Tab-separated table of C-alpha atoms in Angstrom:
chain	number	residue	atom	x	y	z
A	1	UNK	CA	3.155	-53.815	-4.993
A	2	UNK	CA	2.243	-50.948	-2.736
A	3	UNK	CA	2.064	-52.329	0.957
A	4	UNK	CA	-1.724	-50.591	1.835
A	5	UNK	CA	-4.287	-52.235	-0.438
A	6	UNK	CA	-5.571	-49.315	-3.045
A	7	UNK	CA	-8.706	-51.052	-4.173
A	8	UNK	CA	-10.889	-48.536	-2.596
A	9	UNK	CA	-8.488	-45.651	-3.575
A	10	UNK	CA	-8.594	-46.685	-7.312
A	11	UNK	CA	-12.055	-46.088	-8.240
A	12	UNK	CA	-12.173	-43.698	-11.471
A	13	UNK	CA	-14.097	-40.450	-11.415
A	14	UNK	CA	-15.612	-39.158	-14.170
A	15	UNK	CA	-15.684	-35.497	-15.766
A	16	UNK	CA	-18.708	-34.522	-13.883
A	17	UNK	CA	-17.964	-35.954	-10.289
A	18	UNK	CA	-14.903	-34.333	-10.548
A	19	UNK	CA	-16.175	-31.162	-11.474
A	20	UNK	CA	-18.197	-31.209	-8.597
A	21	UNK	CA	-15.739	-31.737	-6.248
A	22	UNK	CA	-14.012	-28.355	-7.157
A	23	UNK	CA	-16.933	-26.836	-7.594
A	24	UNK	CA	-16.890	-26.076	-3.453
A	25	UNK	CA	-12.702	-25.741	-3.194
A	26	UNK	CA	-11.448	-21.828	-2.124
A	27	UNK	CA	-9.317	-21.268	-4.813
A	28	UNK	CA	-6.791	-20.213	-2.378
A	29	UNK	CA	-3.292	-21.724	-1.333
A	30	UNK	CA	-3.655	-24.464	1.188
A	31	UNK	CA	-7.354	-24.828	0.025
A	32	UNK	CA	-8.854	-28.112	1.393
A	33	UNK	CA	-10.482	-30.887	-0.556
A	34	UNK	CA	-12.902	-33.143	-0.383
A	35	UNK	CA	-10.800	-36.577	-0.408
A	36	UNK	CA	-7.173	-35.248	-0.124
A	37	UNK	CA	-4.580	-38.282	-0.555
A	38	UNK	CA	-1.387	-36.193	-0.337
A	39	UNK	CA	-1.334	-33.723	2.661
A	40	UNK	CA	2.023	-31.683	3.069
A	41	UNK	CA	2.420	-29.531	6.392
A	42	UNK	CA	4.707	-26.825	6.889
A	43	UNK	CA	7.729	-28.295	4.543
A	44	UNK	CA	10.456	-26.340	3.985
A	45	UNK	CA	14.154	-26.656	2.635
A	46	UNK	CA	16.994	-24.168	2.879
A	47	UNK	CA	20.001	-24.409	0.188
A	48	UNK	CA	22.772	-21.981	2.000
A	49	UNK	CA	20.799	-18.550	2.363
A	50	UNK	CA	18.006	-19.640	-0.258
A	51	UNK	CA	14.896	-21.469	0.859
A	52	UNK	CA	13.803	-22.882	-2.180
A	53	UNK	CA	10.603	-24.715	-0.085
A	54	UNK	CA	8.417	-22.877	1.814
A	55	UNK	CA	5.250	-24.777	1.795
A	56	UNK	CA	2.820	-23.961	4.586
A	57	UNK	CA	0.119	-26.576	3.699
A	58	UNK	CA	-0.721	-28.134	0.448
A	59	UNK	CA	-3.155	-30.901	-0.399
A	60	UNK	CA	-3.316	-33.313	-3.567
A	61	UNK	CA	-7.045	-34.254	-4.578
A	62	UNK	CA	-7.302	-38.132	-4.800
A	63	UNK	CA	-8.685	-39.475	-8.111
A	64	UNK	CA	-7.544	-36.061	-10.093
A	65	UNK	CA	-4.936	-34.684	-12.036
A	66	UNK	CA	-3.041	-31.816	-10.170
A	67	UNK	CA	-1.247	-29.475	-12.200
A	68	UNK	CA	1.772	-27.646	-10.573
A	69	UNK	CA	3.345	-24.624	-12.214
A	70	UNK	CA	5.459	-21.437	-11.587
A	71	UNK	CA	8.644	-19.624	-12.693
A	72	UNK	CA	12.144	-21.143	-13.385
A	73	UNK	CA	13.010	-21.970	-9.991
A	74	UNK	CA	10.499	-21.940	-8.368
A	75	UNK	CA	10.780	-24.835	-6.055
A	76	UNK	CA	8.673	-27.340	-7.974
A	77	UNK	CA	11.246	-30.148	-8.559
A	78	UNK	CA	12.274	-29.654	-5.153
A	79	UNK	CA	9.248	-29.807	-3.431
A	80	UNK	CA	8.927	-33.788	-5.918
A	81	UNK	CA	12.309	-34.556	-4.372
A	82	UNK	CA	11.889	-34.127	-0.592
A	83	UNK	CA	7.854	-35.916	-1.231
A	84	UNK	CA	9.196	-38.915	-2.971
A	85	UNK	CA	12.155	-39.224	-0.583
A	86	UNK	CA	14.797	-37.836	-2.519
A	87	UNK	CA	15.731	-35.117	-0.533
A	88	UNK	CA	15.788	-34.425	3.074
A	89	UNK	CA	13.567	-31.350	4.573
A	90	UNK	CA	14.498	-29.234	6.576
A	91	UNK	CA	11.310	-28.854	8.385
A	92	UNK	CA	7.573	-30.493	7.879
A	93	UNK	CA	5.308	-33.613	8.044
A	94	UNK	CA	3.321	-35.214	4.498
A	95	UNK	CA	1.540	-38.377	4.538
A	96	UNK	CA	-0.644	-40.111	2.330
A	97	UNK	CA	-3.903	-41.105	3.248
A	98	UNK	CA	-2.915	-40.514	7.203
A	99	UNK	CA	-0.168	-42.313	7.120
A	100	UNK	CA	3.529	-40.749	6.968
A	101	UNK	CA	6.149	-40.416	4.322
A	102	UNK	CA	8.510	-38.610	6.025
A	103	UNK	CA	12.066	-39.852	6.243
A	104	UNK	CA	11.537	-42.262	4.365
A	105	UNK	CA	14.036	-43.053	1.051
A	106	UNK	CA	12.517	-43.787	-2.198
A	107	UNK	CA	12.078	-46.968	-2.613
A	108	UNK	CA	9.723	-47.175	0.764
A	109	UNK	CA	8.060	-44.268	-0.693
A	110	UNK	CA	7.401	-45.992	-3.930
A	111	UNK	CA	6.147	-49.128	-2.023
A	112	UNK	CA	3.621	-47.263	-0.363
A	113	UNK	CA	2.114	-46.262	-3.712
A	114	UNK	CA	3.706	-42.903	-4.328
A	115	UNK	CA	5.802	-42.758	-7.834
A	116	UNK	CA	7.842	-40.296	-9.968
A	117	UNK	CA	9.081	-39.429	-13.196
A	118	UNK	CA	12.165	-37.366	-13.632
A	119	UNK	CA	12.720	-33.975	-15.974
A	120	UNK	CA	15.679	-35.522	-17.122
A	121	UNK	CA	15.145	-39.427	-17.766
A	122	UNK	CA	16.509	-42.154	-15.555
A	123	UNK	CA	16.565	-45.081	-18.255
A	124	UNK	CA	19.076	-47.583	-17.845
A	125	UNK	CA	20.778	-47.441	-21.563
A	126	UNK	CA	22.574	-50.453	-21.465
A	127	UNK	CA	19.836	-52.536	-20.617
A	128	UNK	CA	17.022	-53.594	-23.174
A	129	UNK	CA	13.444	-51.426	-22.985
A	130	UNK	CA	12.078	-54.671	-21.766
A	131	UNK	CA	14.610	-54.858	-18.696
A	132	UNK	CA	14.237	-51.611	-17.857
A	133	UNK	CA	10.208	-52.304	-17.408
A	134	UNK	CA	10.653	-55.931	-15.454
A	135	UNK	CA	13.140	-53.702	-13.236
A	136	UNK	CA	10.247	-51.932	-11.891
A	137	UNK	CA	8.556	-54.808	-10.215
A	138	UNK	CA	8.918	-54.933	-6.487
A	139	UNK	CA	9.712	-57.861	-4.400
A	140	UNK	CA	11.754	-60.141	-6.995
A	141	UNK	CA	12.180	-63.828	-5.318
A	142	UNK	CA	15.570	-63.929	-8.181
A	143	UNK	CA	17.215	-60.771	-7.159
A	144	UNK	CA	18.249	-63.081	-3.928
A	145	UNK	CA	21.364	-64.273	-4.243
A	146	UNK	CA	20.351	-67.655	-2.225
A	147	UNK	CA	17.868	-67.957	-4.862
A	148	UNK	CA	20.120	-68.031	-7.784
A	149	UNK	CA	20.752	-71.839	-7.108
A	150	UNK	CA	16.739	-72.563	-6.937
A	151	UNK	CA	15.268	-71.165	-9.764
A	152	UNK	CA	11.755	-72.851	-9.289
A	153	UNK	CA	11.410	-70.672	-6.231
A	154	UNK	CA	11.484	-67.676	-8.995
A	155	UNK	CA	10.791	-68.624	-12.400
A	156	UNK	CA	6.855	-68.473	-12.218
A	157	UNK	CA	7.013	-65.042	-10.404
A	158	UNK	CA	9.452	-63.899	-13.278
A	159	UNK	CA	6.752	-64.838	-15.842
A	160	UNK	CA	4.340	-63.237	-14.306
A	161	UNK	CA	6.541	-59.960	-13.986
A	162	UNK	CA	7.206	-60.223	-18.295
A	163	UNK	CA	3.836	-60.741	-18.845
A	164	UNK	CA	3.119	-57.659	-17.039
A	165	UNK	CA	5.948	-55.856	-18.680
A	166	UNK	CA	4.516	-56.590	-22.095
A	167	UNK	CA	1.257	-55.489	-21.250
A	168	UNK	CA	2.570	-52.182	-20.103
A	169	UNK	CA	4.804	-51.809	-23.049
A	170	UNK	CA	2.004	-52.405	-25.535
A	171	UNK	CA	-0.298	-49.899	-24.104
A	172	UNK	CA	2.594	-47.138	-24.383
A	173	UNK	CA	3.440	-48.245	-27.801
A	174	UNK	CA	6.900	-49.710	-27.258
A	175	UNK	CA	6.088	-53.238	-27.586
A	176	UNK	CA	7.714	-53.387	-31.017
A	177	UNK	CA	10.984	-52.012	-29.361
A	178	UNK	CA	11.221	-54.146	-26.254
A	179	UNK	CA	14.418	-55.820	-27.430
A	180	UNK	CA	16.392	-52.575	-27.999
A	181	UNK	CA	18.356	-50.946	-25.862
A	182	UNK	CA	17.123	-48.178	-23.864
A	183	UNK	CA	19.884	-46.169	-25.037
A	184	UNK	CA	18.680	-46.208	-28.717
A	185	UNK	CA	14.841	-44.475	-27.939
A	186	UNK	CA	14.263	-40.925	-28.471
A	187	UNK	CA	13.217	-37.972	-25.622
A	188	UNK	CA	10.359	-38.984	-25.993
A	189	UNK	CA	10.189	-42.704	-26.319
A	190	UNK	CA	12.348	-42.373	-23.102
A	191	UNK	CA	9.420	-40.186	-21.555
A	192	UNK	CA	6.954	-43.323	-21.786
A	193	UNK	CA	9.385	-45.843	-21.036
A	194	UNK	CA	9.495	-44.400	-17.281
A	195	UNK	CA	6.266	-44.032	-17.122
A	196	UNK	CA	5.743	-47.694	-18.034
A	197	UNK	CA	8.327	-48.785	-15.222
A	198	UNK	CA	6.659	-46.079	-12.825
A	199	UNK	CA	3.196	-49.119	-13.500
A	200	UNK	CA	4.523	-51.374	-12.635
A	201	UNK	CA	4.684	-50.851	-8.677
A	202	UNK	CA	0.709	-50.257	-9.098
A	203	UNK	CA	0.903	-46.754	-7.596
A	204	UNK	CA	-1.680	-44.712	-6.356
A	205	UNK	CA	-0.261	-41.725	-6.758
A	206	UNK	CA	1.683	-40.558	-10.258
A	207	UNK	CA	4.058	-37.975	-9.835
A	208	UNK	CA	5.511	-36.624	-13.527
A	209	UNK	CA	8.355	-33.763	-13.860
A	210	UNK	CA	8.036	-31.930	-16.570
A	211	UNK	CA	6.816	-34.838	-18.914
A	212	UNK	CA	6.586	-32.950	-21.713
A	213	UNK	CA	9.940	-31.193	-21.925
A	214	UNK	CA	12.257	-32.222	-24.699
A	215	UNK	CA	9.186	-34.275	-26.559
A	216	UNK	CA	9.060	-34.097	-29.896
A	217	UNK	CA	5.739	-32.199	-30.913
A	218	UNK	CA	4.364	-35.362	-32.649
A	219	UNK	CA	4.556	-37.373	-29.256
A	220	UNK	CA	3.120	-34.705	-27.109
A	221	UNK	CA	-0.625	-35.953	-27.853
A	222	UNK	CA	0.241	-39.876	-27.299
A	223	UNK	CA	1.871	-38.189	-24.028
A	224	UNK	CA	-1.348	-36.267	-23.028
A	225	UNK	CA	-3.271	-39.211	-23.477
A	226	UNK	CA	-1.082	-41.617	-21.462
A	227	UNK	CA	-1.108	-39.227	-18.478
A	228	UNK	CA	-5.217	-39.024	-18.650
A	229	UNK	CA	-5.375	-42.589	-19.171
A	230	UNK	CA	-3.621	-42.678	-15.399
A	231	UNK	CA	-6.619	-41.134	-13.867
A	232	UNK	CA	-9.129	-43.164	-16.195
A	233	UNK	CA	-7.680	-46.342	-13.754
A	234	UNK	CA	-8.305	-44.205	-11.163
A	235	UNK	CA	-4.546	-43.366	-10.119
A	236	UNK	CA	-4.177	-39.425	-8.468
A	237	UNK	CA	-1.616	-37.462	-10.809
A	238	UNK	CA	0.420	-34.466	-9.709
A	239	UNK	CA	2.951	-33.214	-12.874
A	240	UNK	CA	4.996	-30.175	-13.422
A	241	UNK	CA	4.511	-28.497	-16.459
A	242	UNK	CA	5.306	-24.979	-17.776
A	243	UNK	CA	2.899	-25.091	-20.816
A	244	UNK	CA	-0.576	-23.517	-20.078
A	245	UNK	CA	-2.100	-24.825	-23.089
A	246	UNK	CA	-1.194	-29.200	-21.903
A	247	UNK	CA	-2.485	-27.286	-18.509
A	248	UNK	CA	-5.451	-26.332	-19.631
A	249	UNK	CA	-6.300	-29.384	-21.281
A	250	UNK	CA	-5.935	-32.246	-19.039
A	251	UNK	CA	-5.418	-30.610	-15.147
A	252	UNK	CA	-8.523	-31.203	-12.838
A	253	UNK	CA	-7.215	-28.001	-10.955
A	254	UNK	CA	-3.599	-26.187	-10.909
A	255	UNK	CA	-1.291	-25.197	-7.630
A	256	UNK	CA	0.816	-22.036	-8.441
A	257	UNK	CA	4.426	-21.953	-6.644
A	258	UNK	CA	6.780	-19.201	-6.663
A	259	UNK	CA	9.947	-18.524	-4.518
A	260	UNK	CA	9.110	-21.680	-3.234
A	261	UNK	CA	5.764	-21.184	-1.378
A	262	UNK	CA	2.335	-21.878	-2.844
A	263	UNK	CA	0.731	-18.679	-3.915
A	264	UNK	CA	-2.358	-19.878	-5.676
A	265	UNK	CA	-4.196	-22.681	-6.527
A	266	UNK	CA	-7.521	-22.545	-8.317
A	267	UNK	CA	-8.909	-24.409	-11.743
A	268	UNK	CA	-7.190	-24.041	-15.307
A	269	UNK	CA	-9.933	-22.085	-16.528
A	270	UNK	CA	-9.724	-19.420	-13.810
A	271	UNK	CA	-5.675	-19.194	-13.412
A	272	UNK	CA	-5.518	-16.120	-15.821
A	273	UNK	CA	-7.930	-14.444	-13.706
A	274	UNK	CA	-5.569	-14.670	-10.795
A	275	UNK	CA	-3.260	-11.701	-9.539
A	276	UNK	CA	-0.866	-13.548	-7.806
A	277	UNK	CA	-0.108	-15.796	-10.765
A	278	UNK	CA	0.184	-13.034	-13.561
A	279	UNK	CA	2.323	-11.336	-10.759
A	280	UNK	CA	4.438	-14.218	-10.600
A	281	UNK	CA	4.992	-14.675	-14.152
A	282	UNK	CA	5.096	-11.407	-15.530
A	283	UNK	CA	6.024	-9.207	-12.174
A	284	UNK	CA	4.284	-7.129	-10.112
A	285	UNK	CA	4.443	-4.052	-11.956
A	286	UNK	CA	3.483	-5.109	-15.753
A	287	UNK	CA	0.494	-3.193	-15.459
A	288	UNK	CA	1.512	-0.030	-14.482
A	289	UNK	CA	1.931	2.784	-17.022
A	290	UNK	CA	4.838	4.449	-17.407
A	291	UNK	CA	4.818	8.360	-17.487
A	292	UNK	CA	7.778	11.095	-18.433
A	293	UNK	CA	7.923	14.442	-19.000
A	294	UNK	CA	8.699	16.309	-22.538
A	295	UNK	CA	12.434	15.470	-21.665
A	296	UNK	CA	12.107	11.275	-20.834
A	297	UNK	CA	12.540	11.884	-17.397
A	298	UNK	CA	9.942	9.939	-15.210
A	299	UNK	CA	7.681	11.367	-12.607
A	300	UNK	CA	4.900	10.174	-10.342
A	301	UNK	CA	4.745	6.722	-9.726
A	302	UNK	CA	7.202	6.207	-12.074
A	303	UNK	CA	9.941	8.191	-11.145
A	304	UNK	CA	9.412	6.210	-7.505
A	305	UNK	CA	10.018	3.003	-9.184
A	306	UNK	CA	13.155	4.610	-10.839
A	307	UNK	CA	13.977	5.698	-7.604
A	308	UNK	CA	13.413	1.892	-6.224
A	309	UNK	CA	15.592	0.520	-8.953
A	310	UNK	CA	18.328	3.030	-8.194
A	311	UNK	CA	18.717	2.324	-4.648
A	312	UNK	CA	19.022	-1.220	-5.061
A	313	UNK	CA	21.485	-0.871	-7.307
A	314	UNK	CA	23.567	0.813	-4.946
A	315	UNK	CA	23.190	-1.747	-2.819
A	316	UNK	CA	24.032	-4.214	-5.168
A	317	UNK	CA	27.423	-2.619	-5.557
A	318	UNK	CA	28.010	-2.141	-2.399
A	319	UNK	CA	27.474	-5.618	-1.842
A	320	UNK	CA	30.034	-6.379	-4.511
A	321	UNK	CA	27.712	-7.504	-7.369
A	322	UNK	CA	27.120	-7.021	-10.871
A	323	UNK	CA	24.441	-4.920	-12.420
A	324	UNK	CA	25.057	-6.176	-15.681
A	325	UNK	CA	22.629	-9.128	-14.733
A	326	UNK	CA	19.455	-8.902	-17.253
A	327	UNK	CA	16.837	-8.342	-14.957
A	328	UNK	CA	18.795	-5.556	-13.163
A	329	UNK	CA	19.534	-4.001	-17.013
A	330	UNK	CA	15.603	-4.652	-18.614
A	331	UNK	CA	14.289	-2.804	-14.881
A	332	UNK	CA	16.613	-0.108	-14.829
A	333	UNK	CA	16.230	0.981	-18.411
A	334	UNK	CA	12.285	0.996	-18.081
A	335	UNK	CA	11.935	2.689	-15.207
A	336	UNK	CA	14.464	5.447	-15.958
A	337	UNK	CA	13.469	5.818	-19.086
A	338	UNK	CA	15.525	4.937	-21.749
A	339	UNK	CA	13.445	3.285	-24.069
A	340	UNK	CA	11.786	6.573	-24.066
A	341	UNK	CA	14.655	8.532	-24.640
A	342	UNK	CA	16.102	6.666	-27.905
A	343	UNK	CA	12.232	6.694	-29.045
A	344	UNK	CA	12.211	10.087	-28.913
A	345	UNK	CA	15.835	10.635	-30.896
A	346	UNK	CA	15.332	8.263	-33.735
């Protein structure tokens, strides 16, 4: 169990109380809240020449669901990584409810109520689903070698710990499969299974990767429902999740990374409204028309992007790189025109 008492940091909201609490939030990045439980100051984390965290200040509604989204490499696994204690910052301070997570490894992190999920799952194949539940349980009298030879000291705690197990299995559906080996359970299956063993620490604070990646589509509802059901018992969810519809439908309110800082953060229902985002996603120039002359050739604004384009690709050779790339092709042949060209010979 979580070493700070989460009793008074448990209590559900419902639709409307939540509402309201966003109701007075700046949708801008860094925006305070009312009752922030995460708080993440000036984190950062440099890979060579990349920084792939930039975060200037970021914090994580208690009692909510906290959508986090952005481009392929953005920095949102990353930025789970050095929170949870898997990863080492290079800069920064984050603490929940005032008190600091920094430095610490995992499993302090997790005993302090703070939890993850991974993109890629992290069961234990050879083990049975049930095992790989009872696993979760922190502070295991049996795991002591000394105690091996005194099993009373253990067996009623190890009771309790499978009767937990089984709850948490039956209320993900995996009850029937709790002899089977992990190994043997699809993407899905796999998907629930963690979050199961995620329970069992009796976190405050559920952090999913990508939950729904891989799922099949007919476990994608049970999945939705799961992950509400965490904030129904009052828990504070943060998940990564690139589709805007499973957004939409269960996030109290969405932070928008890209290139590793925060550039947005406002509620689903206003996030196509927002610049920065459709920037992000689509680039900043997918709403500027393009304009050539009778021959193809661009002008105006146009024929300064071309111009743009043209000089970094210079200095992309020079640098010793390769312009057959496909962002360096698709840019260059819209902005000089080609399209336009074989449009107008066909």
């Amino acid at each position: 169990m979580p070493d700070k008492t989460t009793a008074d940091a448990r209590r559900p909201l419902s639709a409307q109380e939540r509402s309201a609490l966003f109701a007075g939030v700046p949708q801008t990045p860094g925006a305070a809240k009312p009752d922030p439980t995460l708080v993440v100051d000036g984190v950062s984390r440099t890979f060579g020449g990349l920084k792939a965290v930039d975060v200037a200040h970021l914090e994580i509604q208690r009692g909510c669901i906290t959508g986090l989204i952005g481009p392929n490499g953005a920095g949102k696994t990353t930025l789970f990584n050095l929170l949870t204690g898997f990863d080492r910052p290079d800069t920064g301070t984050w603490s929940m409810d005032g008190q600091s997570l920094g430095r610490m490894h995992p499993h302090q992190v997790a005993r302090k109520g703070v939890v993850r999920t991974f993109q890629l799952t992290k069961a234990l194949s050879k083990l049975t689903v049930l095992d790989n539940v009872r696993l979760g349980a922190t502070g295991q009298r049996g795991e002591r070698i000394v105690n091996t030879l005194m099993p009373w000291t253990w067996k009623k705690q190890e009771k309790e710990i499978t009767d937990r197990a089984y709850q948490l299995l039956e209320r993900f559906k995996l009850d029937a499969k709790a002899d089977d080996l992990a190994g043997s359970m699809s993407g899905g299956q796999r998907k629930l299974l963690e979050m199961a063993r995620a329970l069992m620490t009796d976190p405050a604070v559920v952090m999913l990767d990508e939950p729904m990646a891989g799922v099949n589509p007919a476990l994608t509802q049970s999945l939705l429902g799961h992950i509400k059901s965490l904030r129904d018992d009052g828990m504070t969810v943060v998940f990564v999740e690139h589709d805007m519809d499973v957004i939409r439908d269960i996030s109290d309110w969405v932070v928008v990374m890209a290139q590793g800082s925060v550039i947005a953060e406002s509620t689903p229902e206003d996030l196509s409204n927002n610049g920065a985002v459709v920037d992000a996603y689509l680039g900043s120039h997918h709403d500027q028309a393009l304009e050539f002359d009778e021959n193809g050739n661009p002008v105006g604004a146009t024929a300064e992007l071309a111009e743009a384009l043209e000089q970094a690709e210079a200095e992309e050779l020079e640098a010793g790189g390769d312009l057959s790339e496909p962002e360096f092709v698709a840019s260059a042949d819209v902005a000089t025109g080609k399209h336009a060209k074989e449009e107008d010979g066909k």
